Short mmCIF file of C-alpha atoms in Angstrom, two decimals:
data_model
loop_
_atom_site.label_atom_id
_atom_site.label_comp_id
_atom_site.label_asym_id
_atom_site.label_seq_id
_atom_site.Cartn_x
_atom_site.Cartn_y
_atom_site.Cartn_z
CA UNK D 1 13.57 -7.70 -21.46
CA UNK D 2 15.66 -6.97 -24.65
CA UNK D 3 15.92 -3.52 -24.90
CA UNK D 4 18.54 -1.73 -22.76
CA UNK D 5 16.03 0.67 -20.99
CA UNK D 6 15.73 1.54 -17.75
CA UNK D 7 11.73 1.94 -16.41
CA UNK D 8 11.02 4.65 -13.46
CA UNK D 9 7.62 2.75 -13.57
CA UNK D 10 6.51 -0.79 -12.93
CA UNK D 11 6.23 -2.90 -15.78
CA UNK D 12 4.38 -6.09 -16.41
CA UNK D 13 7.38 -8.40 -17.88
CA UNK D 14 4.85 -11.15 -19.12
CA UNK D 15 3.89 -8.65 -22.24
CA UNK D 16 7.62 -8.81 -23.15
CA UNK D 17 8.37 -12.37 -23.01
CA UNK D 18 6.31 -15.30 -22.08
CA UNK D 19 8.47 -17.09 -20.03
CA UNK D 20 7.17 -14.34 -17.22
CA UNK D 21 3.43 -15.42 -16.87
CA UNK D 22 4.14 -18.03 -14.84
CA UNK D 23 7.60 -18.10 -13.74
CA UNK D 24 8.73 -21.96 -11.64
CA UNK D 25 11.55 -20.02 -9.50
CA UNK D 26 13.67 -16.92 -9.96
CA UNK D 27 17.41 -16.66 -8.50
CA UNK D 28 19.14 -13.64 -8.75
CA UNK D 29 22.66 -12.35 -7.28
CA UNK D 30 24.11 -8.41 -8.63
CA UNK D 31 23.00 -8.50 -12.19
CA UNK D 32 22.70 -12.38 -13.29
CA UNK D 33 19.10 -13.47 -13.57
CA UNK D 34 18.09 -17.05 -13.86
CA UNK D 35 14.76 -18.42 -14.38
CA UNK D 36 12.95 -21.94 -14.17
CA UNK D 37 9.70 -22.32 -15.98
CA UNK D 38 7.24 -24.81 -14.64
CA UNK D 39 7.95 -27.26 -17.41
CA UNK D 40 11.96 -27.27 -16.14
CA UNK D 41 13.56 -24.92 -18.94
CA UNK D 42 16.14 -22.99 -17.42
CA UNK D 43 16.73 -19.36 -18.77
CA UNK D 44 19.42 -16.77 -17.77
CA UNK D 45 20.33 -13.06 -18.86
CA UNK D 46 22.83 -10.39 -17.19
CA UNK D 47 26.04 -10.34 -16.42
CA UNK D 48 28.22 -13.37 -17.61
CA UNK D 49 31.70 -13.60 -15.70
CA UNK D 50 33.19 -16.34 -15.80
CA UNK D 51 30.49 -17.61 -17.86
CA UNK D 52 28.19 -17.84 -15.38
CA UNK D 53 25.08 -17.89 -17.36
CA UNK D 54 26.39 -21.23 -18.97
CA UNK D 55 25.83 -20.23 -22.42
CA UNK D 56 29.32 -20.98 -24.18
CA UNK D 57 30.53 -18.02 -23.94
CA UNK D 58 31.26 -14.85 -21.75
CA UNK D 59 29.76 -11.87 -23.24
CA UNK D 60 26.86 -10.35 -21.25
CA UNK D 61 23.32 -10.17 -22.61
CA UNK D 62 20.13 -8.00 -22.05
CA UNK D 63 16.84 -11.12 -22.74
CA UNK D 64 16.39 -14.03 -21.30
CA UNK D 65 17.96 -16.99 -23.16
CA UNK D 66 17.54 -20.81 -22.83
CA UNK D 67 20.10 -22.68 -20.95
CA UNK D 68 19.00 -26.05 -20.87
CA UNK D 69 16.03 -28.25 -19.75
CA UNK D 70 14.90 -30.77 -16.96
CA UNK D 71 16.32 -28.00 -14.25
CA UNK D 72 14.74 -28.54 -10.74
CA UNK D 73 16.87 -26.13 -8.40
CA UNK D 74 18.89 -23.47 -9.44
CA UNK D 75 21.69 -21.23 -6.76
CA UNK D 76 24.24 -18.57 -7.35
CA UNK D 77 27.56 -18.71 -6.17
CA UNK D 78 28.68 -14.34 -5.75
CA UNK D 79 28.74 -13.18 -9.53
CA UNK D 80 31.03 -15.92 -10.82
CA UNK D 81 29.69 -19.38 -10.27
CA UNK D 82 25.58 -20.96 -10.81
CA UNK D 83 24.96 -24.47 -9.51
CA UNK D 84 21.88 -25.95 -11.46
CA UNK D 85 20.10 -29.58 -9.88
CA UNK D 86 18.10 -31.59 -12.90
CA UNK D 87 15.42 -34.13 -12.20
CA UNK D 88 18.04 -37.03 -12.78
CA UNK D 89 19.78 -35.69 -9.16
CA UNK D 90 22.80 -34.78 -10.95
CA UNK D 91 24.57 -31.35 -10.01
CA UNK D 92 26.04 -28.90 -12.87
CA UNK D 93 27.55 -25.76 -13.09
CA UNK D 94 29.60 -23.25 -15.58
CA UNK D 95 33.31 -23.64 -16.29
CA UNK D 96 35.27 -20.40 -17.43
CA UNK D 97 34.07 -20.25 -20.68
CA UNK D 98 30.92 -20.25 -19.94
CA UNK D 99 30.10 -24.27 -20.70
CA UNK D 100 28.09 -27.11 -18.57
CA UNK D 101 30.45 -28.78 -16.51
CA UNK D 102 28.50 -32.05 -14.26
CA UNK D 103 29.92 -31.65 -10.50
CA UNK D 104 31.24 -34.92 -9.14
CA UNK D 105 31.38 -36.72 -5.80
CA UNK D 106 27.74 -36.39 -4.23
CA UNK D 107 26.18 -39.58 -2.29
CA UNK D 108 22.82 -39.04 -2.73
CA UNK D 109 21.17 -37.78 -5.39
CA UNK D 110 17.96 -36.27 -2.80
CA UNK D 111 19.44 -33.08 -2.31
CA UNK D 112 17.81 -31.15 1.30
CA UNK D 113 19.54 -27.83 0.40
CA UNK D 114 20.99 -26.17 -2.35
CA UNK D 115 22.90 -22.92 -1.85
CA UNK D 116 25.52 -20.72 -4.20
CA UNK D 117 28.33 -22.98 -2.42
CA UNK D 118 26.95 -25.27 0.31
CA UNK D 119 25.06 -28.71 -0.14
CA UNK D 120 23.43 -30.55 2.25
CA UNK D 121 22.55 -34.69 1.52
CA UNK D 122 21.90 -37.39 3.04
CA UNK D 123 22.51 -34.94 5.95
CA UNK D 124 26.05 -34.27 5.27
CA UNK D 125 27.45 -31.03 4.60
CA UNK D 126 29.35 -30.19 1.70
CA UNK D 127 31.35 -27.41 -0.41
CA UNK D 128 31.55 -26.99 -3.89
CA UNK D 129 35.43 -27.10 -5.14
CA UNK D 130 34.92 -24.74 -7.98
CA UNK D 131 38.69 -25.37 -9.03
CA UNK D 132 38.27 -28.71 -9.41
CA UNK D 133 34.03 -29.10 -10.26
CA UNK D 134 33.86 -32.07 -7.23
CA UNK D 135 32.28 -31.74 -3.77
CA UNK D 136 34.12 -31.72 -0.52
CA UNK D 137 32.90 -32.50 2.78
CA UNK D 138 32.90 -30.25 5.37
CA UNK D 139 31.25 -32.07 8.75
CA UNK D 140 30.71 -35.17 9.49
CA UNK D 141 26.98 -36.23 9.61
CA UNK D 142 24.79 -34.49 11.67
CA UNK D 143 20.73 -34.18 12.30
CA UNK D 144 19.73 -31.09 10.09
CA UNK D 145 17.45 -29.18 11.29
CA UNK D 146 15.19 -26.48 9.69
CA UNK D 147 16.98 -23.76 9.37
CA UNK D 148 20.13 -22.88 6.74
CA UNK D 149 22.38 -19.69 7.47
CA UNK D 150 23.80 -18.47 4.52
CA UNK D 151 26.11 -15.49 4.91
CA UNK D 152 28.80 -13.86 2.16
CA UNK D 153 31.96 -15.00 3.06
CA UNK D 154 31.00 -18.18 4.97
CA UNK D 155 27.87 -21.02 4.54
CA UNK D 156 26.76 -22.29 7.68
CA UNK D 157 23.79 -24.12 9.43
CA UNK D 158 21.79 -24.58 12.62
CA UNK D 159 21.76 -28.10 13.89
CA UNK D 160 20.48 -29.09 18.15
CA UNK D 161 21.30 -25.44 18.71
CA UNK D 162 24.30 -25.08 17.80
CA UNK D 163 25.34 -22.38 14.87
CA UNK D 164 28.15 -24.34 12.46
CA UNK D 165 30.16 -22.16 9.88
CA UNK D 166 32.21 -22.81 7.82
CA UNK D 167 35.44 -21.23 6.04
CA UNK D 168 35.69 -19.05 2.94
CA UNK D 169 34.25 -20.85 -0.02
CA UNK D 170 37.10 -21.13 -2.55
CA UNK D 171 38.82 -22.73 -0.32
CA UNK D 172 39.91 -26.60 -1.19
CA UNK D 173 38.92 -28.49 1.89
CA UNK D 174 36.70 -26.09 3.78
CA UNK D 175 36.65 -27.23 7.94
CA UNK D 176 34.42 -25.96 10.84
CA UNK D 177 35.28 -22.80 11.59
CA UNK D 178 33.30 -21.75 14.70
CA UNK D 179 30.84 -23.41 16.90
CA UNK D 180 28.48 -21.21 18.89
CA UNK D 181 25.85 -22.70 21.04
CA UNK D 182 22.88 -20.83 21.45
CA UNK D 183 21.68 -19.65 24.96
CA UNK D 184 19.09 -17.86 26.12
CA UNK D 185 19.98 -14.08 27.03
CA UNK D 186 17.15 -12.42 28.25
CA UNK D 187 13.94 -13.19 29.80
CA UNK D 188 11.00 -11.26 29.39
CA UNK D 189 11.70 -9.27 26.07
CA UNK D 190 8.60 -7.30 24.79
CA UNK D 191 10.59 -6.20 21.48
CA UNK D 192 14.06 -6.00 20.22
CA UNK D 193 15.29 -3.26 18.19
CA UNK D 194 18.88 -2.46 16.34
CA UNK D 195 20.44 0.56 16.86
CA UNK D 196 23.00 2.87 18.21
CA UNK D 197 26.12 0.49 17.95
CA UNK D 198 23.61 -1.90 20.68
CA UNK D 199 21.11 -4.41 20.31
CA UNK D 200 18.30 -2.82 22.38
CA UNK D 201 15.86 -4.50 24.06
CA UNK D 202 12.49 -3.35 25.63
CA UNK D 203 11.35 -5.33 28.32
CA UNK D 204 7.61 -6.54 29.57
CA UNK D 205 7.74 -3.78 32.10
CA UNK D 206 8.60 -0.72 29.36
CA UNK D 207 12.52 -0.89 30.45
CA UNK D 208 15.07 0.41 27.70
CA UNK D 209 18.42 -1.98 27.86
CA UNK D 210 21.11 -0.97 25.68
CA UNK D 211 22.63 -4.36 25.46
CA UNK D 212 22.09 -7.27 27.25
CA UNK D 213 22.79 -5.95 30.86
CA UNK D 214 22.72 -2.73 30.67
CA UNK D 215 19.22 -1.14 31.98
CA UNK D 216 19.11 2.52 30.55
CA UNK D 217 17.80 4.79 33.75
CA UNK D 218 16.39 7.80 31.34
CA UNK D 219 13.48 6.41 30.68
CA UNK D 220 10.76 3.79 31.45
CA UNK D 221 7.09 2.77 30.49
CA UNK D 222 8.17 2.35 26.90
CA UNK D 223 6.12 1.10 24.04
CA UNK D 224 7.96 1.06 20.89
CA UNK D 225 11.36 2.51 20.16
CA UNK D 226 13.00 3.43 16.25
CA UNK D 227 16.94 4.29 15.22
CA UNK D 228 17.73 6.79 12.95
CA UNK D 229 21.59 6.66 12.22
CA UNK D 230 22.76 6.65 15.75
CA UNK D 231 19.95 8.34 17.64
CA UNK D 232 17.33 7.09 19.46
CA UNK D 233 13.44 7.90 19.86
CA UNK D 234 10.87 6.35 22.23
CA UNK D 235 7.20 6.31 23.01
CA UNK D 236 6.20 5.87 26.09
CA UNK D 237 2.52 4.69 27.17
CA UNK D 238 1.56 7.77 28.35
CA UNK D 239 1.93 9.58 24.63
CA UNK D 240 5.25 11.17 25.48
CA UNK D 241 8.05 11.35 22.99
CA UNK D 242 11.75 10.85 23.80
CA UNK D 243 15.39 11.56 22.03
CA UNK D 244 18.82 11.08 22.56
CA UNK D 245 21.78 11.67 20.21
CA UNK D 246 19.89 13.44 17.91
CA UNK D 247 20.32 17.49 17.31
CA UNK D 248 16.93 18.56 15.67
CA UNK D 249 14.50 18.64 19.07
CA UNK D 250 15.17 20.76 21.26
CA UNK D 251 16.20 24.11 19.37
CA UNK D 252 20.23 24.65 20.25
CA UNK D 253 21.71 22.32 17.82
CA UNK D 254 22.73 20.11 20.52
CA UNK D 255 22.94 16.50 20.45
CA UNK D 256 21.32 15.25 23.87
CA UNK D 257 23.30 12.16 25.69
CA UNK D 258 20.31 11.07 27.29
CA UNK D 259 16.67 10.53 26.38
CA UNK D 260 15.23 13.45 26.88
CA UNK D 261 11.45 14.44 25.99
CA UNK D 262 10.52 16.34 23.11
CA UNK D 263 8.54 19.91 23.07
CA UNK D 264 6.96 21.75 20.59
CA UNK D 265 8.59 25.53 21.30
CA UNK D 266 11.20 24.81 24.39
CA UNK D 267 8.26 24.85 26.78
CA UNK D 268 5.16 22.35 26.04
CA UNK D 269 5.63 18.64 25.88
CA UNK D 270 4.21 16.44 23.12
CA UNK D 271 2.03 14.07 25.34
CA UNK D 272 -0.27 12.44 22.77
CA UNK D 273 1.92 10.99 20.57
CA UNK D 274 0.35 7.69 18.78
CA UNK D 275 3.19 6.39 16.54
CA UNK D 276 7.09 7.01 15.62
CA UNK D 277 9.51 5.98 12.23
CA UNK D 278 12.65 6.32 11.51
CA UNK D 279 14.20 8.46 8.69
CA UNK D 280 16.95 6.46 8.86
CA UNK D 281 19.76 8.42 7.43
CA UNK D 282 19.96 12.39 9.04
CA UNK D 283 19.29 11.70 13.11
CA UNK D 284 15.67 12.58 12.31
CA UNK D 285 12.44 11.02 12.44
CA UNK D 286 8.25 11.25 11.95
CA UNK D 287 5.62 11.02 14.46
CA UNK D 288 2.23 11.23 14.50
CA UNK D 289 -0.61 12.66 17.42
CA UNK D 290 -3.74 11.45 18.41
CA UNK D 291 -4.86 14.42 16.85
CA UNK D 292 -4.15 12.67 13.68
CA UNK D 293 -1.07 15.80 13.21
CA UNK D 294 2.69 14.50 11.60
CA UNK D 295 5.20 15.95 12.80
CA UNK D 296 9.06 15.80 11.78
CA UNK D 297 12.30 16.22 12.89
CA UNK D 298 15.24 15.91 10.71
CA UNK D 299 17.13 17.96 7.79
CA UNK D 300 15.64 18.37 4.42
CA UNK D 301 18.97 17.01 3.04
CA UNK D 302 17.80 13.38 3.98
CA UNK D 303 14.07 13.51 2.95
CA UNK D 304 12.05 13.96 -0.02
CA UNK D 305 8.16 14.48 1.32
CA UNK D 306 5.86 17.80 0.16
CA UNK D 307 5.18 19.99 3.34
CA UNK D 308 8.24 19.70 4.66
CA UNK D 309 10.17 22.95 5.18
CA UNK D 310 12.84 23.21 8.14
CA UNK D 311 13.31 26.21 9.64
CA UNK D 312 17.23 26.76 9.58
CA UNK D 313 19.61 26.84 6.83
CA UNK D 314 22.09 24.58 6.73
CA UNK D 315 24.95 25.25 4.25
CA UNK D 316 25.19 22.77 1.50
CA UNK D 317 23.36 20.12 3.14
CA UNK D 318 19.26 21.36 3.20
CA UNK D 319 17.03 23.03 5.89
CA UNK D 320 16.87 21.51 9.14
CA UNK D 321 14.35 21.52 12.26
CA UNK D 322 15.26 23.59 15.32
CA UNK D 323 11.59 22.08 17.17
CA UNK D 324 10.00 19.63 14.96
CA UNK D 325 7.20 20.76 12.54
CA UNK D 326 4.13 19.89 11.50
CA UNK D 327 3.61 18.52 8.16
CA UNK D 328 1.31 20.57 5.80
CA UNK D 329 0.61 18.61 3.44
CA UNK D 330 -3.11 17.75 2.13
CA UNK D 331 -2.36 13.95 0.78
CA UNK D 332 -1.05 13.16 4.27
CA UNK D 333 -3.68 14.78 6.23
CA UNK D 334 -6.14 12.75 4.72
CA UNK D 335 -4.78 9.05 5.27
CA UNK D 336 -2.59 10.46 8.28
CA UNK D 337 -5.65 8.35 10.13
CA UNK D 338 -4.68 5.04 8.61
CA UNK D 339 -1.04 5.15 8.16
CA UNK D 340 0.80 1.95 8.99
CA UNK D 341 4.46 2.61 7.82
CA UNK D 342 6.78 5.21 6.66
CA UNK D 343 9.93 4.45 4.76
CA UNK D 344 12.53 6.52 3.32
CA UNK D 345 15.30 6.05 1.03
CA UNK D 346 18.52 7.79 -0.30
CA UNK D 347 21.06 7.73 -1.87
CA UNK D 348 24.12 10.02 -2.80
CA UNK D 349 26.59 8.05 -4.82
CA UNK D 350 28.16 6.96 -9.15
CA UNK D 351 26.48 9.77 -10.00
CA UNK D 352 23.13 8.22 -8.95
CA UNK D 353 21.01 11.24 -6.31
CA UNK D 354 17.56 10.80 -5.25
CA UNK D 355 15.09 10.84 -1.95
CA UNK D 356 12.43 8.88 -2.08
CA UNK D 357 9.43 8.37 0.69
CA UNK D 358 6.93 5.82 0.75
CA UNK D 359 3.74 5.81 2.86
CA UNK D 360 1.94 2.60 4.08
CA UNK D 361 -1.58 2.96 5.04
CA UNK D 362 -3.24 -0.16 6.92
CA UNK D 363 -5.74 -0.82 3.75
CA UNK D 364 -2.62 -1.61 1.85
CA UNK D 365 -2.61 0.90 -0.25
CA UNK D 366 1.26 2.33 -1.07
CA UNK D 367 2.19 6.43 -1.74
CA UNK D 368 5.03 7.38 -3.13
CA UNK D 369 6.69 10.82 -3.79
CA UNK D 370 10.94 11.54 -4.68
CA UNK D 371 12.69 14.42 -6.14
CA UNK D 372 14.17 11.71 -8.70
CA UNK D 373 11.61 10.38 -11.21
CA UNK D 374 13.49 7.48 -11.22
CA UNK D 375 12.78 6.56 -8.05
CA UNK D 376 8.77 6.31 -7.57
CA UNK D 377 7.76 3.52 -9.27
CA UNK D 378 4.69 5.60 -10.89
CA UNK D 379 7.42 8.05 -12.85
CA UNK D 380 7.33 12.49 -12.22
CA UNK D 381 5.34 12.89 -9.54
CA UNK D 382 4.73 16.79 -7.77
CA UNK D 383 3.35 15.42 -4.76
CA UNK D 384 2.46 11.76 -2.78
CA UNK D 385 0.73 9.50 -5.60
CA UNK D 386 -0.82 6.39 -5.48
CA UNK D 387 1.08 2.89 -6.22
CA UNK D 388 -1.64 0.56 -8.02
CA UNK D 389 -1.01 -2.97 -8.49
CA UNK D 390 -3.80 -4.11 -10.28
CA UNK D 391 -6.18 -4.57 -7.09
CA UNK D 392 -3.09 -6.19 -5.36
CA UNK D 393 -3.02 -4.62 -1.81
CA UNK D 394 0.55 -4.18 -0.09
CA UNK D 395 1.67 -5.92 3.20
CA UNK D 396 5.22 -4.22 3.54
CA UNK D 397 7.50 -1.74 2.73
CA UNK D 398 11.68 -1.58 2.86
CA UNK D 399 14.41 0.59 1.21
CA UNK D 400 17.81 0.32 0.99
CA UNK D 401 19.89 3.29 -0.50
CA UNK D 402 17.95 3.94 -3.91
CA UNK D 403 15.84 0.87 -3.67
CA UNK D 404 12.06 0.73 -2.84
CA UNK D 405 10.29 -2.74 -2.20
CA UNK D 406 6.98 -3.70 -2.02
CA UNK D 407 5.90 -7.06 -0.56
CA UNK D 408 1.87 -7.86 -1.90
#
């Protein structure tokens, strides 16, 4: 927006600049911004390697700044190279300098796809030779199908089942790499879930497989089933709550091997559990009882959330649980009813520290509380405040180290 500053709230960009009210499409990749209005003027700001932002020169800039007009489709190429499609079908995109340089060699000028290096027309496949500004074909034709893979070191597609990729993208005459047909692996999956080092799958029948083939004998008569790290927690039907590989459950600091149930003191089982979440980072992770209670189980090192205690020491690295603990905290107890999702994020790293939790309650509204301003979208908070977005209601949550989305 101009200014250098960096917002710990939500801003509305439209009061800065007009070309916000009603943006055409946005394409972003690390810090380079580009922006089509609906009229076809193409803007860019951010960083400018290479001269990405095509603006005849390389210096980086802070404001959105006109490019050029007629723009259709606009695709980033890692934080070196844009690739801009006008109306007239022809393909452009930045030399060193930062100046408009037309790419050569395409058939047709109906493109179907347009990514940071691959093009797809007239269905055939093609690279973009950035050393020499002309296309080169990759396959031979081919019926596309819906679907384009686009990964960070290789482009590829889906075509009759079959997963194509190709090679690195600098390279001068890119080939198919790989061919992987696609099979079925598993009949009667209820849900699949990442986690552990394994792919875990829960079948129709409540059976834990860690893996394709191999059916995990700890447990059964499971209903849903959250990583945190590398350990494991389950729910099973009848309100029981099971762990493995974490060290916060069971009071002895050990890490159980197997799923094992969770008690409140050593002795009583939890057996009206309603819902579990991840913390991801820490081995830990938040229930909630049909009792409408939250509980946790985790280290204090790894969350940010008021009414959270932990009743050991650990040196240098918080307070952690010995049996997990109920959360006393009087924001929480009163949507604890209607909570959808629970996210967390950290992050520990350039200087940057923060914790930040965000609560998802099923009228889509969004609470947010950190220990770094910076982080809750609503600035200095003391305790779980209220996201508004001017009547907007939220649908999802993620976080990724310090970052905090919200999908409306």
């Amino acid at each position: 927006i101009g200014n250098n500053t960096s917002y710990s709230k939500f801003i509305e960009l439209s009061a800065y600049n007009n070309i916000w009210k009603n943006p055409k499409q946005i394409a972003n990749q690390g810090i380079s911004l580009f922006v089509i209005t609906q009229d076809g003027e193409l803007y860019a700001s951010g960083y400018n390697k290479n001269g990405m932002l095509c603006l005849g020169h390389t210096n980086t800039i802070n404001k959105l700044t006109k490019v050029t007009e007629n723009v259709k489709d606009v695709a980033i190429r890692s934080n070196t190279n844009v690739v801009f499609l006008k109306e007239s079908g022809d393909l452009y995109t930045n030399s060193g300098s930062g100046e408009i340089v037309k790419i050569n060699g395409l058939e047709d000028s109906e493109l179907q796809f347009l990514g940071g290096t691959a093009i797809i027309s007239n269905n055939q496949y093609y690279q973009i030779n950035i050393n020499t500004n002309s296309l080169d074909k990759a396959f031979a034709s081919y019926e596309i199908s819906n679907e384009t893979i686009n990964l960070t070191t290789m482009m590829g597609f889906i075509s009759n089942n079959k997963i194509y990729l190709s090679g690195r993208p600098n390279i001068t005459k890119p080939k198919a790499k790989s061919i992987y047909q696609l099979k079925k692996v598993f009949s009667g999956a209820q849900f699949v879930q990442s986690g552990g080092n394994n792919i875990n799958i829960v079948d129709n029948d409540g059976n834990i497989y860690e893996g394709i083939n191999n059916k995990n004998t700890d447990v059964s008569n499971i209903k849903q089933l959250v990583s945190s790290t590398n350990a494991q927690f389950a729910l099973s039907n009848d309100g029981k709550l099971y762990a493995k590989n974490s060290a916060y459950m069971w009071g002895d600091e050990t890490s159980k091997s197997k799923y094992t149930v969770v008690t409140k003191d050593g002795n009583e089982e939890f057996n009206n559990v309603e819902k579990i979440f991840a913390i991801k980072e820490g081995f830990g992770c938040i229930f909630i009882t049909k009792d409408k209670e939250m509980y946790w189980a985790g280290t204090t090192a790894y969350v940010a959330m008021p009414g959270i205690k932990g009743a050991v020491a650990t040196i240098g690295a918080g307070n952690r649980t010995a049996y997990p603990e109920k959360v006393e905290n009087k924001v929480i107890n009163s949507i604890v009813d209607k909570i959808k999702d629970i996210k967390f994020s950290f992050i520990n790293e350039a200087g940057i520290a923060g914790k930040n939790s965000l609560i998802l309650t099923n009228d889509g509204k969004l609470y947010t509380y950190s220990n770094n301003n910076n982080m809750t979208g609503v600035g200095a908070t003391s305790d779980f405040t209220e996201i508004k977005f001017d009547g907007a209601t939220v649908e999802q949550i993620e976080t990724l180290d310090g970052l905090s989305l919200a999908v409306l």
